[in-house]
Structures are given as C-alpha cells and as structure tokens.
Coordinates of C-alpha atoms in Angstrom, one line a residue:
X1 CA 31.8 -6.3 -21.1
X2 CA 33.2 -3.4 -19.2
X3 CA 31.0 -1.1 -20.7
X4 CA 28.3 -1.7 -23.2
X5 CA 25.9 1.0 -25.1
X6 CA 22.5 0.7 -25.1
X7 CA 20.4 2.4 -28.1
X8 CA 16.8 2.7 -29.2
X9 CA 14.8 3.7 -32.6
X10 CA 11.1 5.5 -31.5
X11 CA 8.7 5.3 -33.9
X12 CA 4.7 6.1 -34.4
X13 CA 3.8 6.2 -30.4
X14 CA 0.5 5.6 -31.7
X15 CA 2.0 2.2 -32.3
X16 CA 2.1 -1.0 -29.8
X17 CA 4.9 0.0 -27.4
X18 CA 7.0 -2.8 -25.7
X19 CA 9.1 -2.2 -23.1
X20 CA 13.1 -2.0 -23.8
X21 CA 15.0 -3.0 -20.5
X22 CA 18.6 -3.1 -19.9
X23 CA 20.2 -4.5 -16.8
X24 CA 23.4 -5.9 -15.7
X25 CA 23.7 -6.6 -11.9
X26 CA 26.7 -7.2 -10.4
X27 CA 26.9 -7.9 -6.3
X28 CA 30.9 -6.6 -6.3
X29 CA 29.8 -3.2 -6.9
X30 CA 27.6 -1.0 -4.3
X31 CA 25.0 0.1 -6.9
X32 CA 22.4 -1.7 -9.5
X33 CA 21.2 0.5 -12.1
X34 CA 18.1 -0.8 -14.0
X35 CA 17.1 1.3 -17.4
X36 CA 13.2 1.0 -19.0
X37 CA 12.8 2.8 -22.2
X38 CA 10.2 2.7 -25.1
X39 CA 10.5 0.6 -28.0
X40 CA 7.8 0.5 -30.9
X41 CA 6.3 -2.5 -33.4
X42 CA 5.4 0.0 -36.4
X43 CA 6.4 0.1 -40.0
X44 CA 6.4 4.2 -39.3
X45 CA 8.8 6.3 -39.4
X46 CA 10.9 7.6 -36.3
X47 CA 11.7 11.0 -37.7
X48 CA 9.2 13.1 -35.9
X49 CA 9.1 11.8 -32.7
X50 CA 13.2 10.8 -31.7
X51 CA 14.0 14.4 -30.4
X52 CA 10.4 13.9 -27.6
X53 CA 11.5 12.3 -24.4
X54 CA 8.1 11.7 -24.2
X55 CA 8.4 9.2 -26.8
X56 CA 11.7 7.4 -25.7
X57 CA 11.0 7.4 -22.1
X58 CA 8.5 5.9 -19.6
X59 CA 7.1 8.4 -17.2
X60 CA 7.9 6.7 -13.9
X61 CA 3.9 7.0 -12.9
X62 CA 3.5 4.9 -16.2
X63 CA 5.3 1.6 -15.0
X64 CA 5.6 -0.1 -11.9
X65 CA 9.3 -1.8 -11.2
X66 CA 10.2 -4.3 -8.7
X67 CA 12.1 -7.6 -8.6
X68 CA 11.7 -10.7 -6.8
X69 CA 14.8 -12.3 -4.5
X70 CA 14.9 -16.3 -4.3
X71 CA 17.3 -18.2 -2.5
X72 CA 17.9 -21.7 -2.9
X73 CA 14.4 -21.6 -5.0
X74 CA 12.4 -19.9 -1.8
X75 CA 10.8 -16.6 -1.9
X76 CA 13.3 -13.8 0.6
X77 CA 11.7 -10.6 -1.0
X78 CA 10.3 -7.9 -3.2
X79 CA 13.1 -5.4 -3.8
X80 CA 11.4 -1.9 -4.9
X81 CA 13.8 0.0 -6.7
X82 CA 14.8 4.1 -6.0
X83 CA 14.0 6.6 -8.9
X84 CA 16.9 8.7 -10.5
X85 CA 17.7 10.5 -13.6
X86 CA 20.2 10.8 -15.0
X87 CA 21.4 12.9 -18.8
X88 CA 21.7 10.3 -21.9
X89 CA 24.8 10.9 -23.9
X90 CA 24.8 12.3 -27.5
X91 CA 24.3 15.4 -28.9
X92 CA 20.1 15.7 -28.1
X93 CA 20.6 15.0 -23.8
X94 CA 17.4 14.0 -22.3
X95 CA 16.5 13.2 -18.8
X96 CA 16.2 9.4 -18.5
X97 CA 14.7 7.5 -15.5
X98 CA 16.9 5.2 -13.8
X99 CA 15.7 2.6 -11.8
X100 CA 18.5 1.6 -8.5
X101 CA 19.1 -1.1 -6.1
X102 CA 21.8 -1.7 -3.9
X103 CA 24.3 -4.5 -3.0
X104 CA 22.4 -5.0 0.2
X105 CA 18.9 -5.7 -2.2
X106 CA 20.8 -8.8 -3.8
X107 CA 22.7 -10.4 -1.0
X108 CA 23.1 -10.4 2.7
X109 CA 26.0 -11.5 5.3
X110 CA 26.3 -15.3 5.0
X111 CA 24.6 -15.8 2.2
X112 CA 26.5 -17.6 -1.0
X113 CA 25.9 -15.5 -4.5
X114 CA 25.2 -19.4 -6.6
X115 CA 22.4 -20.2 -4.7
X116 CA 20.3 -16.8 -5.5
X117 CA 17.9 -16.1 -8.4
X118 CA 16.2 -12.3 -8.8
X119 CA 12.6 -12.0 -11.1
X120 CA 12.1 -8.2 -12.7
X121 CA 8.7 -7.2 -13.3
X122 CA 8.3 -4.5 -15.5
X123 CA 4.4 -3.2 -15.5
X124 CA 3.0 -1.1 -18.2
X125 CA 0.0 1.0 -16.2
X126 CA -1.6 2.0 -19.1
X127 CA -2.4 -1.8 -20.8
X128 CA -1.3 -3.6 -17.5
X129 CA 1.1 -5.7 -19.7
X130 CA 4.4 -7.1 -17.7
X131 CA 7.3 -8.2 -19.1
X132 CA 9.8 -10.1 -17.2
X133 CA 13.5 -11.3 -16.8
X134 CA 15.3 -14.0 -14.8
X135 CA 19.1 -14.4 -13.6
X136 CA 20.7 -16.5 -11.1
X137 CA 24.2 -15.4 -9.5
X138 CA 27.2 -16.2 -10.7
X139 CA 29.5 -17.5 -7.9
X140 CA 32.5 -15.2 -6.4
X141 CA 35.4 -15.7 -8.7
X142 CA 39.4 -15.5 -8.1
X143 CA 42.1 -15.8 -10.4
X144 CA 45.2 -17.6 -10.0
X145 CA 48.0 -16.7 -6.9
X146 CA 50.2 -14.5 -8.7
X147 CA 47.7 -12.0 -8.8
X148 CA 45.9 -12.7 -5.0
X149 CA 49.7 -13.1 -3.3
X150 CA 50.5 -10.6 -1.6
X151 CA 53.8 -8.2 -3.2
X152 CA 54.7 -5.8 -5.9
X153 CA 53.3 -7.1 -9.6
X154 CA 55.5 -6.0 -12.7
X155 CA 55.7 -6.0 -16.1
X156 CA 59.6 -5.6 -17.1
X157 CA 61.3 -8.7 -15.9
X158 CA 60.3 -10.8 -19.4
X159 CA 59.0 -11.0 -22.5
X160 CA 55.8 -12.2 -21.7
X161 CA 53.1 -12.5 -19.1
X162 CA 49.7 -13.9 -18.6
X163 CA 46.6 -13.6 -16.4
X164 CA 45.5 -17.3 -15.9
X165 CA 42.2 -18.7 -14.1
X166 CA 39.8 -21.4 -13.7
X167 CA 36.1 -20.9 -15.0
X168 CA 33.6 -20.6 -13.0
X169 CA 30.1 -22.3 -13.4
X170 CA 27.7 -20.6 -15.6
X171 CA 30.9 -18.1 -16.2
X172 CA 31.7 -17.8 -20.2
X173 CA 33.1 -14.6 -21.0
X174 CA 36.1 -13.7 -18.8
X175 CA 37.8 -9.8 -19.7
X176 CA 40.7 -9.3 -18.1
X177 CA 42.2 -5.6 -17.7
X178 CA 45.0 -3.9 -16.3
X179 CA 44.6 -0.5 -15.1
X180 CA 47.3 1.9 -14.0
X181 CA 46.5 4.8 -12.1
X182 CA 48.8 7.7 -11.5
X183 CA 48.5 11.4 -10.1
X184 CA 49.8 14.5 -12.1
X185 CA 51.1 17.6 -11.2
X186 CA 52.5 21.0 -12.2
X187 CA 55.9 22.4 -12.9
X188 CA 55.8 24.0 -9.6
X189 CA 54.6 20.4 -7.7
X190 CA 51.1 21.4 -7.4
X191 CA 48.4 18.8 -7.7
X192 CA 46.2 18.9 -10.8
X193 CA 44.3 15.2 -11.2
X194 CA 44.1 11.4 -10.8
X195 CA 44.0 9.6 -13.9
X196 CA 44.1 6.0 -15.0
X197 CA 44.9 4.3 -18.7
X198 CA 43.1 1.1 -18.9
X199 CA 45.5 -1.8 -20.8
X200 CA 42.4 -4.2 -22.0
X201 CA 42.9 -7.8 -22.9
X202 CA 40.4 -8.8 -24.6
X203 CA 37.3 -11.2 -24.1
X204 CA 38.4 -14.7 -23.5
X205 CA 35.3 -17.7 -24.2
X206 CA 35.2 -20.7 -21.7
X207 CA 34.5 -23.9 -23.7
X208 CA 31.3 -25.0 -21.3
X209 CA 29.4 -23.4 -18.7
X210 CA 30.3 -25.9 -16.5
X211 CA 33.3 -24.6 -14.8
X212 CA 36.7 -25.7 -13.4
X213 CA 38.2 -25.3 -16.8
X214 CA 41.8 -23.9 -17.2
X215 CA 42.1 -20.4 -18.8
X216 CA 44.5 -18.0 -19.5
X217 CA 45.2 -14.5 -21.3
X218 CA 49.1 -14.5 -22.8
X219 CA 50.3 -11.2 -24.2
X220 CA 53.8 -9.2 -24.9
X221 CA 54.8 -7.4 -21.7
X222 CA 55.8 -4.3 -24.6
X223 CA 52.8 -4.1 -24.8
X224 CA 51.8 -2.7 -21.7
X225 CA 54.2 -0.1 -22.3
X226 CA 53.0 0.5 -25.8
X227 CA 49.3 1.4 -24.4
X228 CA 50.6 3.7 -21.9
X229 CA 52.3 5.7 -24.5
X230 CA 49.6 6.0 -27.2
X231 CA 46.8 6.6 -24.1
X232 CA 48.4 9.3 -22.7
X233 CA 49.0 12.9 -24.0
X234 CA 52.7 13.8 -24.3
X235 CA 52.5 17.3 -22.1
X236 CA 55.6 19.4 -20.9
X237 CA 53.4 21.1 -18.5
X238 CA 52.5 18.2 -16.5
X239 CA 54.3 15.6 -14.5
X240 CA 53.1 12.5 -13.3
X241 CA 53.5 9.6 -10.8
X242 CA 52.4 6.3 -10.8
X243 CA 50.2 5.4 -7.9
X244 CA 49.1 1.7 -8.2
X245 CA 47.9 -1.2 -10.7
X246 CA 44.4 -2.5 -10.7
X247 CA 44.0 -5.6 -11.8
X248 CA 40.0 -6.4 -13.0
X249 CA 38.2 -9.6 -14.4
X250 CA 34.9 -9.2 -14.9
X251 CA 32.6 -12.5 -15.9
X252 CA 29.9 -12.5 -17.6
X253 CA 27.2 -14.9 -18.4
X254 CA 26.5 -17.1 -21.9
X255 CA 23.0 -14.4 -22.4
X256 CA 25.6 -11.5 -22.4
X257 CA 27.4 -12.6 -25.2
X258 CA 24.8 -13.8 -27.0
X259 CA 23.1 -9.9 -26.8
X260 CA 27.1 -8.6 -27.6
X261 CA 27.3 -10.9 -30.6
X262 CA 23.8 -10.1 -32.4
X263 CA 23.4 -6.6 -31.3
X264 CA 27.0 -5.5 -32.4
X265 CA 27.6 -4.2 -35.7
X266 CA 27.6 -5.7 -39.3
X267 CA 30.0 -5.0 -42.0
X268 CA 27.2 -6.8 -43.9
X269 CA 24.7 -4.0 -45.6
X270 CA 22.8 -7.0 -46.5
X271 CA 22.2 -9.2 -43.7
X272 CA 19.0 -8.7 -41.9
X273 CA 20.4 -9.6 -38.2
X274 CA 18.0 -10.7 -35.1
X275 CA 17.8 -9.2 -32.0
X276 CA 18.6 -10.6 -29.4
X277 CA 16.0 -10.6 -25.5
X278 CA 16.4 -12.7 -22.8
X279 CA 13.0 -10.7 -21.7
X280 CA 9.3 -12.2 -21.6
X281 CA 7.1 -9.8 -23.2
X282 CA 9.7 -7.4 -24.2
X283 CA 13.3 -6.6 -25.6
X284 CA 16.7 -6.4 -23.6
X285 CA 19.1 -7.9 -21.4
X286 CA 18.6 -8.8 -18.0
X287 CA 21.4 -10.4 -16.7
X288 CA 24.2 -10.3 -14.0
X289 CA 28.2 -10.6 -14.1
X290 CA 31.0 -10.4 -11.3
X291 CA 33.9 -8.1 -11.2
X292 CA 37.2 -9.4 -9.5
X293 CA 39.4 -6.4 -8.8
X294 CA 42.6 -6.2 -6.8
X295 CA 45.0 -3.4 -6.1
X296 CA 49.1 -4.0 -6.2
X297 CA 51.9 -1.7 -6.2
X298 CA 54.3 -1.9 -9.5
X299 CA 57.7 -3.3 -8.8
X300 CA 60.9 -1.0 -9.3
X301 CA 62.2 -2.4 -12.6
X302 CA 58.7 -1.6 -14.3
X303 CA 58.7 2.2 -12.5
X304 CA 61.9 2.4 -14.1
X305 CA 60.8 1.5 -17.5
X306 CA 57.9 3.8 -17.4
X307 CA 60.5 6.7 -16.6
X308 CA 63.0 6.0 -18.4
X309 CA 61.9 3.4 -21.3
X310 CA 62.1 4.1 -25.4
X311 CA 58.5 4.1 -24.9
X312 CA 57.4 6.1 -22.7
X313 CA 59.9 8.6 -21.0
X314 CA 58.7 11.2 -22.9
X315 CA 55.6 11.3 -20.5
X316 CA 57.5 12.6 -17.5
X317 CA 56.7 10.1 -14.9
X318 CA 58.9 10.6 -11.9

C-alpha cells in the first residue's frame, strides 16, 4: 500500500490508444501526483516501439487534465493540475509527465475529508475521448491510545505487542509500519547520513466497509530486533544513533485492493488473469487513502537492546 509499481506494454501506436491513469491521493501528505501514460488495444507486437517515449507517454499538449471538487454532493471547483517530469526507473530512463496537485486542491480549513468527492477528466486532444475516475475521502483515522498518548514507546518490556484500531468507514486495507530512524557517523564523530529501516506489518482486511470494527496487528517483539539486524549493513567504519520511531498506518480503500490483488503476480503460467480499472473509458486506478503517522521517542530498555542485544550489537549503535 505503501508503495505500489505501475507498468505498461506499448504496442502498434497505429493502434486504438486508451489512456492508462494511475492515482492515489492522500490529503495527509502536501503533494498529489497524477501519472497518464499510453496503453494500446492491438494484437501487435510491442518490440519496436517500448524504447520511444513517444509511444509510452502523452505529450502534455496532447491531453487536457483537471478534476472536479464536490462537497457534500455540490460543485466547489475545477482543480487544474501543475506539469512536472520526472525520470521512470529501470534500466531505459525516460522523461515521464507528472501531473500535481496539492493538499490545499482537495481540502480547506474546516472542512471534514467524508463529505468530499473529486471527478478526473482525462481528455485525449487528438479523438476528444475522456475517460474518467471518481473517489470520495476517506475520513481522518487514529489508532488506539497507546500509540496517540503522549511518552516513550518500546519494544523490550515483553514478548509480544500489537498495533490495534477501529476501522474506519469505506476503510478495508489497514498497513501498519514501524519505522526507526537513526543518524550515523564516523570514527572520528563526524556526521555522514540519516537513515531509517522500515519494520512492515503487513496488510490487515476489515470484514465490511462499514466501519467501527475492532482490529488489530499482533507480532513477536524479536522481531523488531530481527529486522533491524538483517536491514542494516554490519560496518566498522560507521557508528550510529537512534533518533526516533515513526509509527505509520496508511488505509486504503476496497478499489485498491481489488487493483493489488488482480494486477499482482501469478505463480500460475496458465491462468489468463483480468485487469482490473476503476476508470470510465480507460485503464487504472484512481483512488485515495489516508496515512496516520506519529513520531515517539524509544524507551531506555529497547535503546539498550539495540546496543547491546544478541541481535543487533554488532551494528554499533551508541
């Protein structure tokens, strides 16, 4: 949920082209990000036309890009997006368009995140074709007190531990991480980096969409101290100090796990697998999540066990 890749296949652009859009708001961060690529209906090959930007990308002069705000069902506003590249991963980088709206676009002071909807338009230029996507806030979520109370949070005093929560409505998936950030420096006490190892839970499945429905993530507090040691790099250069925990649960929406669970891989070379759009007139995702994050210093009998534990003294934290 944290992170999810997007891919396409280009084929014959001589072929109908469909727009490919892929879009995940989320009004807890400061920045939308809103990606339009090409996507072909053709029996043709792809091989001479995958390496051609041309091909994989829309020009930004070819499609027009906006979105519609509603709250509580009335019109507020067309949000026009800002225009950026950025380089796509892999070993052929291309420039890609990126399509950006801020926090500010989707909600304003006072206003409650359940009771807005957002429309995207996506408008071919050349055959004046739209395809569109709707998604309605999910409301702000908080886990249980443990984790909001103020104090130190630890992992060392027992066996076990768990994250637990009540759903949220029209929140299904629920991943829960734990990241630990820490600083490192050299021999002689000179600063080198920040770095963080993330200690992921998993994806947890509400029963309904209703909400109000008790949830929780168990796990062996060894664990945590397992994930530090195979994440980071033993290094007798380098010394390290822990700076703070940051808890995260990010909530996603039933359409995000539906596009996770058909467009992730099969061990079957057999099954013919269907794709998966929440998109009218086109393929892709357009949905929205909400990321609860907190920070809170460790206690003193988990700093101790990151120093000095079986596990993980041999990665010099001080």
């Amino acid at each position: 949920m944290y992170a999810c890749k997007n891919e396409l296949e280009v084929v014959n652009p001589e072929s109908e082209t469909v727009p490919l859009i892929y879009a995940i708001l989320d009004p807890s961060i400061e920045q939308q990000y809103i990606k339009v690529q090409k996507s072909y209906i053709t029996e043709s090959s792809p091989e001479d036309y995958i390496n051609n930007p041309e091909y994989i990308f829309y020009n930004p002069s070819e499609v027009e890009v906006y979105l519609e705000k509603y709250y509580n069902n009335n019109f507020i506003k067309k949000i026009i997006p800002t225009i950026d590249t950025i380089n796509t991963s892999g070993s052929n980088v291309k420039q890609q368009p990126i399509y950006i709206i801020g926090k500010s676009d989707i909600i304003s002071s006072g206003e409650d995140n359940k009771y807005i909807s957002l429309k995207l338009y996506v408008k071919d230029l050349k055959t004046g074709k739209i395809a569109t996507g709707n998604t309605k806030l999910l409301d702000n979520f908080k886990p249980d007190k443990l984790i909001t109370n103020p104090g130190t949070y630890g992992f060392a005093s027992s066996d076990s531990k768990e994250i637990s929560w009540y759903s949220i409505e029209n929140g299904v998936v629920y991943n829960p991480i734990y990241r630990t950030i820490y600083t490192e420096y050299d021999n002689n006490d000179n600063f080198l980096r920040f770095d963080s190892v993330d200690f992921n839970l998993g994806h947890y499945e509400s029963k309904t969409s209703d909400g109000l429905e008790k949830m929780r993530a168990k796990f062996n507090t060894e664990s945590y101290f397992l994930n530090l040691s195979n994440q980071i790099s033993i290094n007798n250069e380098v010394k390290r100090k822990v700076v703070n925990l940051k808890i995260i649960i990010a909530v996603a929406q039933k359409d995000f796990l539906n596009y996770i669970d058909i467009n992730s891989p099969s061990n079957d070379l057999n099954q013919e697998k269907p794709v998966y759009t929440n998109i009218t007139n086109g393929l892709g995702l357009f949905t929205n999540r909400f990321t609860f994050s907190i920070y809170k210093e460790l206690d003193n009998e988990t700093l101790n066990e990151i120093k000095n534990g079986n596990l993980t003294k041999g990665l010099r934290f001080y």
